[in-house]
Coordinates of N, CA and C in Angstrom, one line a residue:
Chain A
D863 N 89.2 74.8 108.4 CA 89.1 76.2 108.5 C 90.3 76.8 109.2
A864 N 91.0 77.8 108.6 CA 92.2 78.3 109.1 C 91.9 79.4 110.1
G865 N 90.7 79.8 110.3 CA 90.4 80.8 111.3 C 90.7 82.2 110.6
V866 N 90.6 83.2 111.5 CA 90.9 84.6 111.0 C 92.5 84.7 111.0
I867 N 92.9 85.2 109.9 CA 94.4 85.3 109.7 C 94.8 86.8 109.6
Q868 N 95.7 87.1 110.5 CA 96.2 88.4 110.6 C 97.7 88.5 110.2
S869 N 98.1 89.5 109.6 CA 99.6 89.7 109.3 C 99.9 91.2 109.3
P870 N 101.1 91.5 109.7 CA 102.1 90.6 110.4 C 101.7 90.3 111.8
R871 N 102.4 89.4 112.4 CA 102.2 89.1 113.9 C 102.8 90.2 114.7
H872 N 104.0 90.7 114.3 CA 104.7 91.7 115.0 C 105.1 92.8 114.0
E873 N 105.1 94.0 114.4 CA 105.5 95.1 113.6 C 106.2 96.2 114.4
V874 N 107.4 96.5 114.1 CA 108.1 97.6 114.7 C 108.4 98.6 113.7
T875 N 108.1 99.8 113.9 CA 108.3 100.9 112.9 C 108.7 102.2 113.6
E876 N 109.2 103.1 112.8 CA 109.6 104.4 113.4 C 108.4 105.3 113.2
M877 N 108.4 106.2 114.2 CA 107.4 107.3 114.2 C 107.4 108.0 112.8
G878 N 106.2 108.2 112.3 CA 106.1 108.9 111.0 C 105.9 108.0 109.9
Q879 N 106.2 106.7 110.0 CA 106.1 105.8 109.0 C 104.6 105.3 108.8
E880 N 104.4 104.8 107.6 CA 103.0 104.2 107.4 C 103.1 102.7 107.8
V881 N 102.0 102.3 108.4 CA 101.8 100.9 108.8 C 100.5 100.4 108.3
T882 N 100.6 99.2 107.7 CA 99.4 98.5 107.2 C 99.3 97.2 107.8
L883 N 98.1 96.9 108.5 CA 97.8 95.7 109.1 C 96.8 95.0 108.2
R884 N 96.9 93.6 108.1 CA 96.1 92.9 107.2 C 95.3 91.8 107.9
C885 N 94.1 91.5 107.3 CA 93.2 90.5 107.9 C 92.5 89.8 106.8
K886 N 92.4 88.5 107.0 CA 91.6 87.6 106.1 C 90.6 87.0 107.1
P887 N 89.3 87.3 106.9 CA 88.2 86.7 107.8 C 87.9 85.3 107.4
I888 N 87.1 84.7 108.2 CA 86.7 83.3 107.9 C 85.7 83.4 106.7
S889 N 85.8 82.5 105.8 CA 84.9 82.4 104.7 C 83.5 82.2 105.1
G890 N 82.6 83.0 104.6 CA 81.2 82.9 105.0 C 80.7 83.9 106.1
H891 N 81.7 84.4 106.8 CA 81.4 85.4 107.8 C 81.1 86.8 107.1
N892 N 80.1 87.4 107.5 CA 79.7 88.7 106.8 C 80.0 89.9 107.6
S893 N 80.6 89.8 108.8 CA 80.9 91.0 109.6 C 82.4 90.9 109.9
L894 N 83.1 92.0 109.9 CA 84.5 92.1 110.2 C 84.8 93.3 111.1
F895 N 85.6 93.1 112.1 CA 85.8 94.1 113.2 C 87.3 94.3 113.3
W896 N 87.7 95.5 113.6 CA 89.1 95.8 114.0 C 89.0 96.4 115.5
Y897 N 89.8 95.7 116.4 CA 89.9 96.1 117.8 C 91.3 96.5 118.1
R898 N 91.5 97.4 119.0 CA 92.8 97.7 119.5 C 92.8 97.4 121.0
Q899 N 93.9 96.8 121.5 CA 94.0 96.5 122.9 C 95.2 97.1 123.5
T900 N 95.0 97.9 124.6 CA 96.1 98.5 125.4 C 95.8 98.2 126.8
M901 N 96.8 98.4 127.6 CA 96.6 98.2 129.1 C 95.7 99.3 129.6
M902 N 95.9 100.5 129.1 CA 95.1 101.6 129.7 C 93.7 101.6 129.3
R903 N 93.4 101.2 128.0 CA 92.0 101.3 127.5 C 91.3 100.0 127.3
G904 N 92.0 98.9 127.5 CA 91.4 97.6 127.3 C 91.1 97.4 125.8
L905 N 90.0 96.7 125.5 CA 89.7 96.4 124.1 C 88.8 97.5 123.5
E906 N 89.2 98.1 122.5 CA 88.4 99.2 121.9 C 88.0 98.8 120.5
L907 N 86.8 98.9 120.1 CA 86.3 98.7 118.7 C 86.7 99.9 117.9
L908 N 87.4 99.7 116.9 CA 87.8 100.8 116.0 C 86.8 101.0 114.9
I909 N 86.5 99.9 114.2 CA 85.6 100.0 113.1 C 85.0 98.6 112.8
Y910 N 83.8 98.6 112.2 CA 83.4 97.3 111.8 C 82.6 97.4 110.4
F911 N 82.7 96.3 109.7 CA 82.1 96.2 108.4 C 81.0 95.1 108.4
N912 N 79.9 95.4 107.7 CA 78.9 94.4 107.4 C 78.9 94.2 105.9
N913 N 79.1 93.0 105.4 CA 79.0 92.8 103.9 C 79.9 93.8 103.2
N914 N 81.1 94.0 103.7 CA 82.2 94.8 103.1 C 81.9 96.3 103.3
V915 N 80.9 96.7 103.9 CA 80.5 98.1 104.0 C 80.8 98.6 105.4
P916 N 81.6 99.7 105.5 CA 81.8 100.2 106.9 C 80.5 100.7 107.5
I917 N 80.3 100.2 108.7 CA 79.0 100.5 109.4 C 79.2 101.6 110.5
D918 N 80.3 101.4 111.3 CA 80.5 102.3 112.4 C 82.1 102.5 112.5
D919 N 82.5 103.7 112.3 CA 83.9 103.9 112.4 C 84.2 105.0 113.5
S920 N 83.2 105.1 114.4 CA 83.3 106.1 115.5 C 84.5 105.8 116.4
G921 N 85.0 104.6 116.4 CA 86.1 104.3 117.3 C 87.5 104.6 116.7
M922 N 87.5 104.9 115.4 CA 88.8 105.3 114.8 C 89.3 106.6 115.5
P923 N 90.5 106.5 116.1 CA 90.9 107.6 116.9 C 91.1 108.9 116.2
E924 N 91.6 108.9 115.0 CA 91.8 110.2 114.3 C 92.0 109.9 112.8
D925 N 92.2 110.9 112.0 CA 92.3 110.8 110.6 C 93.5 110.0 110.1
R926 N 94.4 109.8 111.0 CA 95.6 109.0 110.7 C 95.3 107.5 110.4
F927 N 94.1 107.1 111.0 CA 93.7 105.7 110.8 C 92.7 105.6 109.7
S928 N 92.8 104.6 108.9 CA 91.8 104.3 107.9 C 91.7 102.8 107.7
A929 N 90.6 102.3 107.3 CA 90.4 100.9 107.1 C 89.6 100.7 105.8
K930 N 89.9 99.6 105.2 CA 89.2 99.2 103.9 C 88.9 97.8 103.9
M931 N 87.8 97.4 103.2 CA 87.5 96.0 103.0 C 87.0 95.9 101.5
P932 N 88.0 95.7 100.6 CA 87.7 95.7 99.2 C 86.9 94.5 98.7
N933 N 87.0 93.4 99.5 CA 86.2 92.2 99.2 C 85.9 91.4 100.4
A934 N 85.2 90.4 100.3 CA 84.7 89.6 101.5 C 85.9 88.9 102.2
S935 N 87.0 88.8 101.5 CA 88.1 88.0 102.1 C 89.3 88.8 102.5
F936 N 89.2 90.1 102.6 CA 90.4 90.9 102.9 C 90.1 92.2 103.4
S937 N 90.8 92.6 104.5 CA 90.6 94.0 105.0 C 92.0 94.5 105.5
T938 N 92.1 95.8 105.4 CA 93.4 96.4 105.9 C 93.0 97.5 106.9
L939 N 93.9 97.7 107.8 CA 93.9 98.9 108.7 C 95.2 99.6 108.5
K940 N 95.1 100.9 108.2 CA 96.3 101.6 107.9 C 96.5 102.8 108.8
I941 N 97.7 103.0 109.3 CA 98.0 104.2 110.1 C 99.1 105.0 109.4
Q942 N 98.8 106.2 109.1 CA 99.7 107.1 108.4 C 99.5 108.6 108.8
P943 N 100.5 109.2 109.5 CA 101.7 108.7 110.0 C 101.6 108.0 111.3
S944 N 102.4 107.0 111.6 CA 102.3 106.4 112.9 C 102.9 107.2 114.0
E945 N 102.4 107.0 115.3 CA 103.0 107.7 116.4 C 103.2 106.7 117.5
P946 N 104.1 107.0 118.5 CA 104.3 106.0 119.6 C 103.1 105.6 120.3
R947 N 102.1 106.5 120.5 CA 100.9 106.2 121.2 C 100.0 105.2 120.5
D948 N 100.3 104.9 119.2 CA 99.6 103.9 118.5 C 100.0 102.5 118.8
S949 N 101.1 102.4 119.6 CA 101.6 101.1 120.0 C 100.5 100.3 120.8
A950 N 100.2 99.1 120.3 CA 99.1 98.3 120.9 C 99.1 97.0 120.2
V951 N 98.2 96.1 120.6 CA 97.9 94.9 119.9 C 96.6 95.2 119.1
Y952 N 96.6 94.9 117.8 CA 95.4 95.2 117.0 C 94.9 93.8 116.6
F953 N 93.6 93.6 116.9 CA 92.9 92.4 116.6 C 91.9 92.6 115.4
C954 N 91.8 91.6 114.6 CA 90.7 91.5 113.6 C 89.8 90.4 114.1
A955 N 88.5 90.5 113.9 CA 87.6 89.5 114.2 C 86.5 89.4 113.1
S956 N 86.0 88.2 112.9 CA 84.9 88.1 112.0 C 83.8 87.3 112.6
S957 N 82.6 87.5 112.1 CA 81.4 86.8 112.6 C 80.4 86.6 111.5
R958 N 79.6 85.6 111.8 CA 78.4 85.4 111.0 C 77.2 85.6 111.9
R959 N 76.6 86.8 111.8 CA 75.6 87.3 112.7 C 76.2 87.2 114.1
Q960 N 75.4 86.8 115.1 CA 75.9 86.8 116.5 C 76.2 85.4 117.0
Y961 N 76.4 84.5 116.1 CA 76.6 83.1 116.5 C 78.0 83.0 117.2
G962 N 78.9 83.8 116.8 CA 80.2 83.7 117.4 C 81.2 84.6 116.7
Y963 N 82.0 85.2 117.5 CA 83.0 86.1 116.9 C 84.3 85.4 117.1
T964 N 85.0 85.3 115.9 CA 86.3 84.6 115.9 C 87.4 85.6 115.7
F965 N 88.4 85.6 116.6 CA 89.5 86.6 116.6 C 90.7 86.0 115.9
G966 N 91.4 86.9 115.3 CA 92.7 86.5 114.8 C 93.8 86.5 115.9
S967 N 95.0 86.2 115.6 CA 96.0 86.2 116.7 C 96.6 87.6 117.0
G968 N 96.1 88.6 116.3 CA 96.5 89.9 116.6 C 97.9 90.3 116.0
T969 N 98.0 91.6 115.9 CA 99.3 92.2 115.5 C 99.8 93.1 116.6
R970 N 101.0 92.8 117.1 CA 101.6 93.7 118.1 C 102.4 94.8 117.4
L971 N 101.9 96.0 117.5 CA 102.5 97.1 116.8 C 103.3 97.9 117.8
T972 N 104.6 98.2 117.5 CA 105.4 99.0 118.3 C 105.9 100.1 117.5
V973 N 105.6 101.4 117.9 CA 106.1 102.6 117.1 C 107.2 103.2 118.0
V974 N 108.4 103.3 117.5 CA 109.5 103.9 118.3 C 109.9 105.3 117.7
Chain B
A1345 N 73.1 103.3 125.3 CA 74.4 102.6 125.0 C 74.5 101.4 126.0
Q1346 N 75.1 100.3 125.4 CA 75.3 99.1 126.3 C 76.7 99.2 127.0
T1347 N 76.7 98.8 128.2 CA 77.9 98.7 129.0 C 78.1 97.3 129.6
V1348 N 79.3 96.9 129.8 CA 79.6 95.7 130.5 C 80.6 95.9 131.6
T1349 N 80.4 95.4 132.8 CA 81.2 95.7 133.9 C 81.7 94.4 134.5
Q1350 N 83.0 94.3 134.7 CA 83.6 93.2 135.5 C 84.3 93.8 136.7
S1351 N 83.8 93.6 137.8 CA 84.2 94.3 139.0 C 85.4 93.6 139.7
Q1352 N 85.9 92.5 139.2 CA 87.0 91.8 139.8 C 88.2 91.9 138.8
P1353 N 89.2 92.8 139.0 CA 90.3 92.9 138.1 C 91.2 91.7 138.2
E1354 N 91.3 91.1 139.4 CA 92.2 89.9 139.5 C 91.5 88.9 140.5
M1355 N 91.7 87.6 140.1 CA 91.3 86.6 141.0 C 92.3 85.4 141.0
S1356 N 92.3 84.6 142.0 CA 93.2 83.4 142.0 C 92.4 82.3 142.6
V1357 N 92.8 81.1 142.2 CA 92.2 79.9 142.7 C 93.2 78.8 142.7
Q1358 N 93.0 77.8 143.6 CA 93.9 76.7 143.6 C 93.4 75.6 142.6
E1359 N 94.4 75.0 142.1 CA 94.1 73.9 141.1 C 93.1 73.0 141.6
A1360 N 92.1 72.6 140.8 CA 91.1 71.6 141.1 C 89.9 72.2 141.8
E1361 N 90.0 73.5 142.2 CA 88.9 74.1 142.9 C 88.0 74.8 141.9
T1362 N 86.9 75.4 142.4 CA 85.9 76.1 141.6 C 86.1 77.6 141.8
V1363 N 85.9 78.4 140.8 CA 86.0 79.8 140.9 C 84.8 80.4 140.0
T1364 N 84.3 81.6 140.5 CA 83.3 82.2 139.7 C 83.7 83.7 139.4
L1365 N 83.6 84.0 138.2 CA 83.9 85.4 137.7 C 82.6 86.1 137.5
S1366 N 82.6 87.4 137.9 CA 81.3 88.2 137.8 C 81.3 89.1 136.6
C1367 N 80.1 89.3 136.1 CA 79.9 90.2 135.0 C 78.5 90.8 135.1
T1368 N 78.3 92.1 135.0 CA 77.0 92.7 134.9 C 77.0 93.6 133.6
Y1369 N 75.8 93.8 133.1 CA 75.7 94.6 131.9 C 74.5 95.5 132.0
D1370 N 74.4 96.4 131.1 CA 73.3 97.4 131.1 C 72.8 97.5 129.7
T1371 N 71.6 97.3 129.5 CA 71.0 97.5 128.2 C 69.5 97.7 128.3
S1372 N 68.9 98.4 127.3 CA 67.5 98.5 127.3 C 66.9 97.5 126.3
E1373 N 67.7 96.8 125.7 CA 67.2 95.8 124.7 C 66.8 94.5 125.5
N1374 N 65.9 93.8 124.8 CA 65.4 92.5 125.4 C 66.0 91.3 124.8
N1375 N 66.5 91.4 123.6 CA 67.1 90.3 122.9 C 68.6 90.5 122.7
Y1376 N 69.4 89.7 123.2 CA 70.9 89.9 123.0 C 71.6 88.6 123.3
Y1377 N 72.9 88.6 123.1 CA 73.8 87.5 123.3 C 74.9 87.9 124.3
L1378 N 75.3 87.0 125.1 CA 76.4 87.2 126.0 C 77.5 86.2 125.8
F1379 N 78.7 86.6 126.0 CA 79.9 85.7 125.7 C 80.9 85.9 126.9
W1380 N 81.6 84.8 127.1 CA 82.9 84.9 127.8 C 84.0 84.5 126.9
Y1381 N 85.1 85.3 126.9 CA 86.2 85.1 126.1 C 87.4 84.9 127.1
K1382 N 88.3 84.1 126.7 CA 89.6 83.8 127.4 C 90.7 84.3 126.6
Q1383 N 91.7 85.0 127.3 CA 92.9 85.5 126.6 C 94.1 85.0 127.4
P1384 N 94.7 83.9 127.0 CA 95.9 83.4 127.7 C 97.1 84.3 127.4
P1385 N 98.3 84.1 128.0 CA 99.4 84.9 127.6 C 99.8 84.9 126.2
S1386 N 99.4 83.9 125.4 CA 99.6 83.9 124.0 C 98.9 85.0 123.3
R1387 N 98.0 85.7 124.0 CA 97.1 86.8 123.5 C 96.0 86.4 122.6
Q1388 N 95.9 85.2 122.2 CA 94.8 84.7 121.4 C 93.4 84.9 122.1
M1389 N 92.4 85.4 121.5 CA 91.1 85.6 122.1 C 90.3 84.3 121.8
I1390 N 89.9 83.6 122.8 CA 89.2 82.3 122.6 C 87.8 82.3 123.2
L1391 N 86.9 82.0 122.4 CA 85.5 82.0 122.9 C 85.3 80.8 123.8
V1392 N 84.8 81.1 125.0 CA 84.7 80.0 126.0 C 83.2 79.5 126.0
I1393 N 82.3 80.5 126.1 CA 80.9 80.1 126.2 C 80.0 81.2 125.7
R1394 N 78.8 80.9 125.3 CA 77.8 81.8 124.7 C 76.5 81.5 125.2
Q1395 N 75.7 82.6 125.5 CA 74.4 82.5 126.0 C 73.4 83.4 125.3
E1396 N 72.3 82.9 124.8 CA 71.3 83.7 124.2 C 70.3 84.2 125.3
A1397 N 70.0 85.4 125.3 CA 69.1 86.0 126.4 C 67.8 85.4 126.4
Y1398 N 67.2 84.9 125.3 CA 65.9 84.3 125.3 C 65.8 82.9 125.9
K1399 N 67.0 82.3 126.1 CA 67.0 81.0 126.7 C 67.2 81.1 128.2
Q1400 N 66.3 80.5 128.9 CA 66.4 80.5 130.4 C 67.4 79.5 130.9
Q1401 N 67.7 78.5 130.1 CA 68.7 77.5 130.6 C 70.1 78.0 130.5
N1402 N 70.8 77.9 131.5 CA 72.2 78.3 131.6 C 73.1 77.5 130.6
A1403 N 74.0 78.2 129.9 CA 74.9 77.5 129.0 C 75.9 76.7 129.8
T1404 N 76.4 75.6 129.2 CA 77.5 74.8 129.8 C 78.4 74.3 128.7
E1405 N 79.7 74.4 129.0 CA 80.7 73.8 128.1 C 81.7 73.1 128.9
N1406 N 81.5 71.8 129.1 CA 82.5 71.0 129.9 C 82.6 71.6 131.3
R1407 N 83.8 72.1 131.7 CA 84.0 72.6 133.0 C 83.5 74.0 133.2
F1408 N 83.1 74.6 132.1 CA 82.6 76.0 132.2 C 81.1 76.1 132.1
S1409 N 80.5 76.9 133.0 CA 79.1 77.1 133.0 C 78.8 78.6 133.4
V1410 N 77.6 79.0 133.1 CA 77.3 80.4 133.4 C 76.0 80.4 134.3
N1411 N 75.9 81.5 135.1 CA 74.7 81.8 135.8 C 74.1 83.0 135.3
F1412 N 73.1 82.9 134.4 CA 72.5 84.0 133.7 C 71.3 84.5 134.5
Q1413 N 71.3 85.7 135.0 CA 70.2 86.3 135.7 C 69.7 87.5 134.9
K1414 N 68.7 87.3 134.0 CA 68.3 88.4 133.1 C 67.8 89.6 133.9
A1415 N 67.0 89.4 134.8 CA 66.4 90.5 135.6 C 67.4 91.3 136.3
A1416 N 68.4 90.6 136.8 CA 69.5 91.3 137.5 C 70.6 91.8 136.5
K1417 N 70.5 91.4 135.2 CA 71.5 91.7 134.2 C 72.9 91.3 134.7
S1418 N 72.9 90.0 135.1 CA 74.1 89.4 135.6 C 74.5 88.2 134.8
F1419 N 75.7 88.0 134.6 CA 76.2 86.9 133.7 C 77.5 86.4 134.2
S1420 N 77.5 85.5 135.2 CA 78.8 85.1 135.8 C 79.3 83.8 135.2
L1421 N 80.5 83.6 135.3 CA 81.2 82.4 134.7 C 81.7 81.5 135.8
K1422 N 81.4 80.3 135.9 CA 81.9 79.3 136.8 C 82.8 78.3 136.2
I1423 N 84.0 78.2 136.7 CA 85.0 77.3 136.2 C 85.2 76.2 137.3
S1424 N 84.8 75.0 136.9 CA 85.0 73.9 137.9 C 86.3 73.1 137.6
D1425 N 86.8 72.5 138.7 CA 88.0 71.7 138.6 C 89.1 72.5 137.8
S1426 N 89.4 73.7 138.3 CA 90.3 74.6 137.7 C 91.7 73.9 137.3
Q1427 N 92.2 74.3 136.2 CA 93.4 73.7 135.7 C 94.4 74.9 135.5
L1428 N 95.7 74.5 135.5 CA 96.7 75.5 135.3 C 96.6 76.2 134.0
G1429 N 96.1 75.5 133.0 CA 95.9 76.1 131.7 C 94.7 77.1 131.6
D1430 N 94.0 77.2 132.7 CA 92.9 78.2 132.7 C 93.4 79.6 133.1
T1431 N 94.6 79.7 133.5 CA 95.2 81.0 133.8 C 95.2 81.8 132.6
A1432 N 94.5 83.0 132.7 CA 94.2 83.8 131.5 C 93.5 85.1 132.0
M1433 N 93.3 86.0 131.1 CA 92.4 87.1 131.3 C 91.1 86.7 130.7
Y1434 N 90.0 86.9 131.4 CA 88.7 86.6 131.0 C 87.9 87.8 130.7
F1435 N 87.2 87.9 129.6 CA 86.4 89.0 129.2 C 85.0 88.6 129.0
C1436 N 84.1 89.4 129.6 CA 82.7 89.2 129.3 C 82.3 90.2 128.2
A1437 N 81.4 89.7 127.3 CA 81.1 90.6 126.1 C 79.6 90.4 125.8
F1438 N 79.1 91.4 125.1 CA 77.6 91.6 124.9 C 77.4 92.1 123.5
V1439 N 76.3 91.6 122.9 CA 75.9 92.1 121.6 C 74.4 92.0 121.5
T1440 N 73.7 93.0 120.9 CA 72.3 92.9 120.7 C 72.0 92.1 119.5
T1441 N 70.8 91.5 119.4 CA 70.4 90.8 118.2 C 70.2 91.7 117.0
S1442 N 70.0 93.0 117.3 CA 69.7 93.9 116.2 C 71.0 94.5 115.7
G1443 N 72.1 94.3 116.4 CA 73.4 94.9 116.1 C 74.5 93.9 115.9
S1444 N 75.6 94.4 115.6 CA 76.8 93.6 115.4 C 77.9 93.9 116.3
R1445 N 77.9 95.1 116.9 CA 79.0 95.6 117.8 C 79.1 94.8 119.0
L1446 N 80.2 94.2 119.3 CA 80.5 93.4 120.5 C 81.1 94.3 121.5
T1447 N 80.5 94.5 122.7 CA 81.0 95.3 123.7 C 81.7 94.5 124.8
F1448 N 82.9 94.8 125.2 CA 83.6 94.0 126.2 C 83.7 94.7 127.5
G1449 N 83.8 93.9 128.6 CA 84.1 94.4 129.9 C 85.6 94.6 130.0
E1450 N 86.0 95.0 131.2 CA 87.4 95.4 131.4 C 88.3 94.2 131.6
G1451 N 87.8 93.0 131.9 CA 88.5 91.8 132.0 C 88.8 91.5 133.5
T1452 N 89.0 90.2 133.7 CA 89.4 89.7 135.0 C 90.6 88.8 134.8
Q1453 N 91.7 89.1 135.4 CA 92.9 88.2 135.3 C 92.8 87.1 136.3
L1454 N 92.6 85.9 135.8 CA 92.5 84.7 136.7 C 93.9 83.9 136.7
T1455 N 94.3 83.6 137.9 CA 95.5 82.8 138.1 C 95.2 81.6 138.8
V1456 N 95.5 80.4 138.2 CA 95.3 79.1 138.9 C 96.6 78.7 139.5
N1457 N 96.6 78.5 140.8 CA 97.9 78.1 141.5 C 98.0 76.6 141.7
P1458 N 99.2 76.1 141.5 CA 99.3 74.6 141.7 C 99.2 74.3 143.2

């Protein structure tokens, strides 16, 4: 089992550009989560999916953020247009019910 | 709404000694799960230990054990025989059995000194 796979590991982009973060959950896990981690706010849940359906997106900061899960093995988090305050580490995690939540290695996003 | 509180932003311990990290939570639910995650400088989030609220027996994983006090809504993590590799940020987390949303505390930065 390769675990939760996130790409890219690092992303540096200019303000105003579109950024797409990718996640491949563990096979058989039916829930997928996107978290953002910053020093100021800690770990924030942005959105989560159950069986590919978005359940709670109340943590998505604004309309510039969008997430999709077209199938059970792939999800994206898109920021358009990006702003410097979006700089953070973005984690994807997956789980099978509440038995355990496995996190990916995260994407460190820097918007300059 | 569920909340998780870790009141110790930083802690330090000498190698080979024992340290306890505190966590309290608030919920009106009766059935839930509690977790401790470790985040070393590599930033990977690693599951350390898991506790089901309906189990009275405290969970144990090698040098890691918990003291789960359901009535007090307390879930502390004890690390025995601390090792340098235990240096990390530790997060307490909570989820109800009826939900999927994992709620995290603010974290405790643990430093193990040689």
